[in-house]
Amino acid sequence: HHRFWETQPVGQFKDLGDTSLPEGPIEPPSLLSDVKSEPCNLPAPYEWTTCDMDDERTCTEVYNLLSLNYVEDDENLFRFNYSTEFLRWALRPPGYFKAWHIGVRVKATKKLVAFITGVPARIRVREDVVRMAEVNFLCVHKKLRSKRLAPVMIKEVTRRVHLENIWQAVYTAGVVLPTPTTTCRYWHRTLNPKKLIDVGFSRLGARMTMSRTIRLYKLPESTVTPGFRKMELRDVPAVTRLLRQYLSQFVVALDFDENDVEHWLLPLENVVDSYLIVSPETHEVTDFCSFYSLPASILNNPNYSVLKAAYSFYNVSTKTPLLQLMNDALIVAKQQDYDVFNALDVMHNEAVLKELKFGPGDGHLHYYLYNYRVRNGLKPSELGLVLL
Ligand code: YNC
Ligand code: MG
């Protein structure tokens, strides 16, 4: 039973088998004049705040809230530790709305205790490009859990999205809600076996020694594909063309333009990194790979406090096999001292993960659309979309 989600325009469990329901918006947009102009009601001790991510102090407050209260693994060994630079990048893409960076403070002390964000994106579902909000960073302080604050946060972000005449959203979560558009799995490629085992991220395999394990995951010192180099500003037009062409084959995908590519894919130190392959013959950009940097705090380990994790972002292979391209991505991630390289089984990833020595993780990541119904049974490989 989902007291809140049953009231929302999302696919409901009871409708799962119903093939008569059409694809597309679940309910039509309202008149803008009918969108409430007042914020949703919060319990008396709390007040809304709009978080100005340009402001150093606000950004640090958000960082502190998330670093102590955001997503943990099932065993509470690790917690996501998004950096301030990452948060600024994630929350200020082209055309972002400051009003969609929403906090809740304790009136009496002004302490920030809850957060939710949206950023605008164009998402293509089959032929239709839909303006949506990507909703992320929903967090309620540990001491305020289970008080039904989350539904109020979600209603408030929904109201502010509606005020921009946007009626759809996309989001991911580790929990099952009504109802996933598709369910993906994280795969993990060990780069630093000794540390991953020491901190409990992975275990020594059966009949494996540490030295055999280190040998198993060893990578070449330098990348193997001729013409492999870091992406630069001058590559934006070529990368945009390559990516648009590539993503057109997926059922649900991001609709990138050059401004988006410049923001989301141009390397930004310790945030996002991108590489491409220029054909030595034609001098054309033929292949592309990228990853973002999302460290995790290691909770209660005497030797280590941070796990350095790279997350596969968008990859495009046309001339270089995806296997080789991602292997080069692993090599640069290793050079940059990442401990683990994570990837979802979206796009064409599944086909190469095993051979690259990725192992399946235990959790799932569910993708959701708000106010948009897509045929049941969309496969992860039909998804050309990676959220942060
Ligand atoms: C979740 N992750 O089911 P029902 S992911 C959505 N996403 O409602 P309470 C969630 N809903 O089932 P708590 C959710 N987790 O009764 C729980 N819910 O209908 C639902 N964790 O509220 C839940 N961050 O306040 C239930 O729960 C209701 O105090 C219960 O707060 C939840 O960012 C939470 O995992 C997650 O900070 C804030 O546990 C808290 O437990 C927490 O009593 C650690 O809430 C951090 C964490 C979630 C990461 C993410 C995506 C969020 C998407 C939100 C939905 C957006 C919809 C689209 C809006 C725009 C629409 C337009 C146009
Ligand atoms: Mg609550």
XYZ file of C-alpha atoms and ligand atoms in Angstrom:
452
model
C 0.000 0.000 0.000
C 1.388 3.415 -0.994
C -0.691 6.091 0.689
C 1.081 8.883 -1.202
C 2.034 7.321 -4.508
C -1.491 5.963 -5.075
C -2.670 9.580 -5.358
C -0.109 10.515 -8.016
C -0.213 10.328 -11.841
C 2.194 7.403 -12.095
C 1.686 3.855 -13.330
C -0.095 1.917 -10.558
C 0.572 -1.731 -9.688
C -3.076 -2.670 -10.297
C -2.717 -1.526 -13.935
C 0.461 -3.467 -14.667
C -1.105 -6.076 -16.956
C -3.466 -3.627 -18.693
C -2.328 -3.247 -22.304
C -5.315 -1.025 -23.211
C -3.785 1.987 -21.430
C -2.186 4.319 -23.951
C 1.443 5.440 -23.873
C 1.999 9.100 -23.068
C 0.863 11.593 -20.424
C -1.353 10.081 -17.710
C -3.156 13.356 -17.056
C -3.304 16.501 -19.204
C -1.554 19.691 -18.090
C -3.589 22.070 -15.927
C -3.974 25.746 -16.645
C -0.960 27.583 -15.269
C -3.396 29.853 -13.433
C -4.674 26.768 -11.587
C -1.244 25.876 -10.186
C -1.138 26.895 -6.526
C 0.961 30.011 -6.000
C 1.524 29.261 -2.306
C 4.087 26.642 -1.169
C 2.774 23.394 0.307
C 2.169 23.284 4.061
C 5.016 22.083 6.229
C 4.712 21.009 9.865
C 4.934 24.125 12.085
C 8.609 23.847 13.158
C 9.880 23.965 9.556
C 10.095 26.457 6.698
C 10.936 26.324 2.980
C 14.162 27.739 1.633
C 15.453 28.013 -1.909
C 19.072 26.895 -1.951
C 21.337 29.189 -3.945
C 24.017 26.797 -5.175
C 26.175 29.755 -6.313
C 26.542 30.649 -2.664
C 29.504 28.898 -1.042
C 27.871 28.647 2.403
C 24.579 27.253 1.111
C 26.425 24.763 -1.043
C 28.383 23.600 2.010
C 25.164 23.248 4.035
C 23.692 21.046 1.285
C 26.927 19.075 1.112
C 26.863 18.510 4.877
C 23.214 17.406 4.914
C 23.785 14.914 2.101
C 27.152 13.642 3.297
C 25.593 12.671 6.650
C 22.057 11.666 5.591
C 21.907 10.633 1.939
C 21.856 7.156 0.360
C 23.658 4.250 2.092
C 24.089 0.652 0.992
C 21.945 -2.057 2.612
C 24.642 -2.941 5.130
C 25.345 0.716 6.041
C 29.022 0.372 5.152
C 29.078 3.279 2.669
C 27.242 6.542 2.051
C 27.314 8.619 -1.171
C 29.594 11.604 -0.752
C 28.767 13.982 -3.623
C 31.347 16.808 -3.607
C 30.346 20.482 -3.600
C 31.775 20.895 -7.130
C 29.714 17.908 -8.253
C 26.529 19.325 -6.725
C 27.119 22.678 -8.429
C 27.607 20.882 -11.738
C 24.622 18.562 -11.303
C 22.259 21.357 -10.313
C 23.192 24.139 -12.753
C 22.826 22.728 -16.279
C 21.660 24.957 -19.174
C 18.312 26.556 -18.360
C 18.218 25.424 -14.719
C 15.756 26.987 -12.284
C 17.062 28.115 -8.929
C 13.559 27.666 -7.495
C 13.873 23.895 -8.096
C 16.680 23.594 -5.504
C 14.482 23.226 -2.489
C 15.460 22.968 1.149
C 13.657 22.758 4.462
C 15.037 24.505 7.542
C 14.159 24.353 11.211
C 12.562 27.780 11.834
C 14.165 28.209 15.240
C 17.768 27.375 14.303
C 17.777 27.702 10.495
C 19.414 24.280 10.300
C 18.946 22.641 6.864
C 17.164 19.318 7.426
C 15.708 18.276 4.074
C 16.404 18.756 0.382
C 15.039 17.898 -3.055
C 16.009 19.139 -6.491
C 14.920 19.225 -10.087
C 16.799 20.213 -13.219
C 15.230 20.572 -16.661
C 15.925 18.040 -19.404
C 14.520 17.055 -22.757
C 13.749 13.347 -22.757
C 12.783 11.535 -25.924
C 10.276 8.701 -25.552
C 10.081 6.985 -28.934
C 9.298 9.874 -31.359
C 8.260 12.426 -28.758
C 10.678 14.815 -27.098
C 9.186 15.769 -23.733
C 10.364 18.555 -21.427
C 10.830 16.984 -18.026
C 12.344 17.609 -14.632
C 15.075 15.242 -13.495
C 14.368 14.930 -9.776
C 17.230 13.955 -7.500
C 18.850 14.430 -4.077
C 15.689 13.821 -2.061
C 16.974 13.684 1.487
C 15.413 13.982 4.929
C 17.651 14.227 7.981
C 17.938 10.879 9.788
C 16.241 12.284 12.915
C 13.159 13.331 10.892
C 12.472 10.105 9.033
C 9.059 8.417 8.730
C 7.122 11.617 9.455
C 5.705 11.866 5.921
C 7.954 14.784 5.067
C 9.047 13.178 1.785
C 5.567 13.437 0.178
C 5.481 17.158 1.051
C 8.912 17.642 -0.532
C 7.752 15.829 -3.660
C 4.512 17.855 -3.872
C 6.446 21.092 -3.518
C 8.957 20.258 -6.243
C 6.017 19.176 -8.426
C 4.315 22.538 -7.876
C 7.458 24.461 -8.787
C 7.999 22.307 -11.893
C 4.376 22.929 -12.936
C 4.947 26.691 -12.546
C 7.443 26.377 -15.429
C 4.772 24.684 -17.530
C 6.506 21.296 -17.250
C 4.276 18.314 -16.417
C 6.572 15.262 -16.548
C 9.563 14.097 -14.555
C 12.130 11.323 -14.480
C 13.856 9.961 -11.394
C 15.649 6.877 -10.134
C 15.543 5.178 -6.756
C 16.810 2.030 -5.092
C 13.347 1.397 -3.612
C 10.359 -0.063 -5.435
C 7.584 2.498 -5.954
C 4.564 2.525 -8.269
C 5.826 1.567 -10.857
C 9.268 1.196 -12.401
C 9.625 2.029 -16.096
C 12.607 -0.274 -16.058
C 14.814 -1.878 -13.455
C 18.576 -1.775 -13.883
C 21.440 -3.357 -12.119
C 24.764 -1.841 -11.097
C 27.912 -3.734 -12.057
C 31.251 -3.098 -10.385
C 34.741 -3.402 -11.834
C 37.393 -3.675 -9.160
C 40.399 -1.412 -9.738
C 41.956 -1.568 -6.269
C 41.205 -5.073 -4.953
C 43.107 -4.816 -1.701
C 41.250 -1.713 -0.540
C 37.833 -2.957 -1.728
C 38.305 -6.140 0.259
C 39.686 -4.312 3.323
C 36.667 -2.013 3.504
C 34.109 -4.778 2.906
C 33.044 -3.632 -0.579
C 34.000 -7.007 -1.968
C 35.181 -10.362 -0.675
C 38.070 -12.548 -1.698
C 36.667 -15.116 -4.129
C 36.543 -18.803 -3.264
C 39.976 -20.418 -3.697
C 41.502 -17.006 -4.467
C 44.499 -15.434 -2.791
C 45.085 -11.697 -2.572
C 47.972 -11.869 -5.040
C 45.922 -13.852 -7.582
C 43.102 -11.322 -7.164
C 45.466 -8.403 -7.751
C 46.736 -10.106 -10.892
C 43.177 -10.812 -12.101
C 42.242 -7.120 -12.024
C 45.552 -5.748 -13.296
C 45.237 -3.313 -16.209
C 47.771 -1.970 -18.713
C 49.654 1.193 -17.638
C 48.364 3.208 -20.592
C 45.409 3.173 -22.981
C 45.613 0.955 -26.042
C 43.457 2.642 -28.745
C 45.406 4.929 -31.126
C 43.922 8.452 -31.137
C 42.434 8.136 -27.628
C 42.507 11.528 -25.905
C 40.620 13.750 -23.459
C 37.638 15.668 -24.848
C 38.154 19.436 -25.352
C 35.827 22.399 -25.947
C 36.460 22.274 -29.717
C 35.054 18.709 -29.759
C 31.582 19.744 -28.595
C 29.966 19.837 -32.082
C 31.416 16.471 -33.136
C 30.554 14.796 -29.830
C 27.009 16.182 -29.992
C 26.509 14.741 -33.500
C 27.965 11.378 -32.475
C 25.904 11.169 -29.298
C 22.619 12.259 -30.906
C 23.037 9.686 -33.649
C 23.881 6.966 -31.144
C 21.104 7.735 -28.659
C 18.452 7.776 -31.411
C 18.310 3.958 -31.275
C 17.024 3.776 -27.670
C 13.342 3.921 -26.719
C 13.882 6.430 -23.907
C 16.920 8.705 -24.140
C 18.251 12.122 -23.361
C 17.940 14.638 -26.201
C 21.327 16.401 -26.039
C 22.139 19.667 -27.815
C 25.565 21.341 -27.932
C 24.941 23.350 -24.767
C 24.014 20.169 -22.898
C 27.088 18.365 -24.184
C 29.335 21.238 -23.156
C 27.850 21.223 -19.668
C 27.414 17.511 -19.050
C 30.388 16.033 -20.871
C 33.237 18.512 -21.054
C 35.790 17.292 -18.497
C 35.535 18.993 -15.114
C 38.178 17.938 -12.621
C 36.964 15.406 -10.042
C 33.435 15.641 -11.438
C 33.177 14.336 -14.991
C 35.734 13.036 -17.434
C 35.368 12.309 -21.152
C 37.608 10.813 -23.807
C 37.255 10.294 -27.489
C 38.925 8.604 -30.369
C 39.941 10.571 -33.426
C 40.508 8.432 -36.469
C 44.177 8.735 -37.501
C 43.048 8.524 -41.150
C 39.948 10.738 -41.379
C 40.580 12.920 -38.278
C 36.935 12.399 -37.376
C 35.702 11.681 -33.874
C 34.500 8.092 -34.089
C 34.065 6.980 -30.483
C 33.465 8.499 -27.084
C 33.416 7.446 -23.445
C 32.794 9.257 -20.171
C 32.431 8.723 -16.456
C 31.507 10.818 -13.445
C 33.124 10.865 -10.050
C 31.012 9.982 -7.030
C 33.010 8.988 -3.960
C 31.452 7.184 -1.015
C 32.216 7.752 2.653
C 33.426 4.569 4.271
C 31.592 4.311 7.569
C 33.502 2.930 10.566
C 36.709 1.687 8.997
C 39.942 2.411 10.869
C 42.117 2.526 7.731
C 40.063 4.262 5.069
C 37.470 7.040 4.982
C 36.703 7.485 1.261
C 36.052 5.067 -1.575
C 36.883 6.627 -4.938
C 34.254 5.490 -7.440
C 33.887 6.279 -11.146
C 30.460 5.798 -12.766
C 30.128 5.041 -16.450
C 28.142 7.872 -18.054
C 27.652 7.976 -21.857
C 29.679 5.831 -24.267
C 29.438 5.764 -28.040
C 31.226 3.180 -30.098
C 31.146 3.281 -33.892
C 34.643 2.232 -35.036
C 36.263 1.024 -31.831
C 34.549 -1.976 -30.195
C 32.748 -0.970 -26.988
C 34.810 -3.563 -25.113
C 38.067 -1.859 -26.059
C 36.653 1.616 -25.480
C 35.477 0.786 -21.972
C 38.727 -0.997 -21.256
C 40.525 2.255 -22.037
C 38.101 4.064 -19.710
C 39.046 1.562 -16.979
C 42.718 2.246 -17.635
C 42.381 6.032 -17.265
C 40.225 5.580 -14.162
C 42.943 3.380 -12.682
C 45.579 6.002 -13.586
C 43.445 8.535 -11.690
C 43.450 6.316 -8.614
C 39.780 5.272 -8.621
C 39.112 2.183 -6.492
C 36.121 0.920 -8.460
C 34.400 1.571 -11.787
C 30.607 1.181 -11.751
C 28.248 0.795 -14.675
C 24.553 0.154 -15.179
C 23.277 -2.420 -17.665
C 21.763 0.397 -19.783
C 22.403 1.012 -23.488
C 24.847 -1.614 -24.827
C 26.767 -2.039 -21.579
C 25.488 -5.500 -20.679
C 27.256 -7.098 -23.659
C 30.740 -6.151 -22.417
C 30.512 -6.033 -18.617
C 31.353 -9.690 -17.939
C 34.327 -9.784 -20.245
C 35.682 -6.597 -18.659
C 35.522 -8.364 -15.251
C 32.637 -6.385 -13.858
C 30.616 -8.283 -11.269
C 26.889 -7.736 -10.614
C 26.010 -5.659 -7.555
C 23.319 -6.663 -5.081
C 20.996 -3.661 -5.355
C 18.759 -2.548 -8.212
C 18.200 0.898 -9.585
C 14.642 1.564 -10.684
C 13.898 4.237 -13.292
C 10.579 6.098 -12.993
C 8.597 8.533 -15.102
C 6.092 10.915 -13.484
C 2.894 11.513 -15.448
C 4.026 9.512 -18.458
C 3.111 5.914 -19.205
C 5.439 3.714 -21.216
C 4.662 0.160 -22.298
C 5.504 -2.340 -19.544
C 8.617 -4.387 -19.816
C 11.039 -1.790 -21.154
C 14.490 -3.387 -20.985
C 17.517 -1.612 -19.481
C 19.163 -1.942 -22.903
C 16.351 0.191 -24.369
C 17.307 3.072 -22.076
C 19.738 5.785 -23.190
C 19.665 7.787 -20.014
C 21.980 7.944 -16.994
C 20.993 10.074 -13.990
C 23.450 11.142 -11.302
C 12.105 7.753 -2.867
N 13.389 7.490 -2.886
O 7.202 5.233 -0.578
P 4.029 5.862 0.071
S 16.263 8.857 -4.789
C 10.189 8.581 -3.919
N 11.512 8.318 -3.920
O 5.192 6.979 0.199
P 8.412 9.684 4.727
C 9.938 7.755 -1.804
N 9.367 8.311 -2.887
O 4.742 4.578 -0.302
P 11.223 9.108 4.954
C 11.298 7.462 -1.736
N 11.569 6.918 -0.528
O 3.370 5.776 1.387
C 10.408 6.875 0.108
N 9.427 7.371 -0.643
O 3.137 6.305 -1.040
C 8.015 7.489 -0.303
N 16.755 8.505 2.756
O 7.602 9.409 3.374
C 7.488 6.244 0.374
N 17.106 9.443 -0.938
O 8.770 11.115 4.783
C 6.260 6.774 1.081
O 9.709 8.770 4.508
C 6.720 8.135 1.540
O 11.231 9.978 6.158
C 7.216 8.103 2.998
O 11.792 9.961 3.736
C 12.180 9.311 2.523
O 16.403 11.406 -4.850
C 13.612 9.715 2.181
O 17.393 7.394 -0.169
C 14.018 8.977 0.911
O 16.487 10.723 3.116
C 13.647 11.231 1.942
O 14.367 8.017 3.702
C 14.540 9.363 3.361
O 11.954 7.826 5.010
C 16.011 9.603 3.061
O 7.661 9.182 5.887
C 18.158 8.513 2.438
O 7.813 8.510 0.702
C 18.393 9.184 1.087
C 17.590 8.570 -0.044
C 16.344 9.108 -2.113
C 17.216 9.086 -3.320
C 15.860 10.448 -5.291
C 14.758 10.560 -6.322
C 13.534 11.107 -5.639
C 12.320 11.125 -6.540
C 11.096 11.655 -5.820
C 9.842 11.603 -6.658
C 9.817 12.694 -7.688
C 8.500 12.686 -8.456
C 8.466 13.735 -9.591
C 8.233 15.164 -9.046
C 8.117 16.219 -10.154
C 6.821 15.991 -10.890
C 6.619 16.918 -12.011
C 6.114 17.372 -12.909
Mg 9.702 12.139 7.192
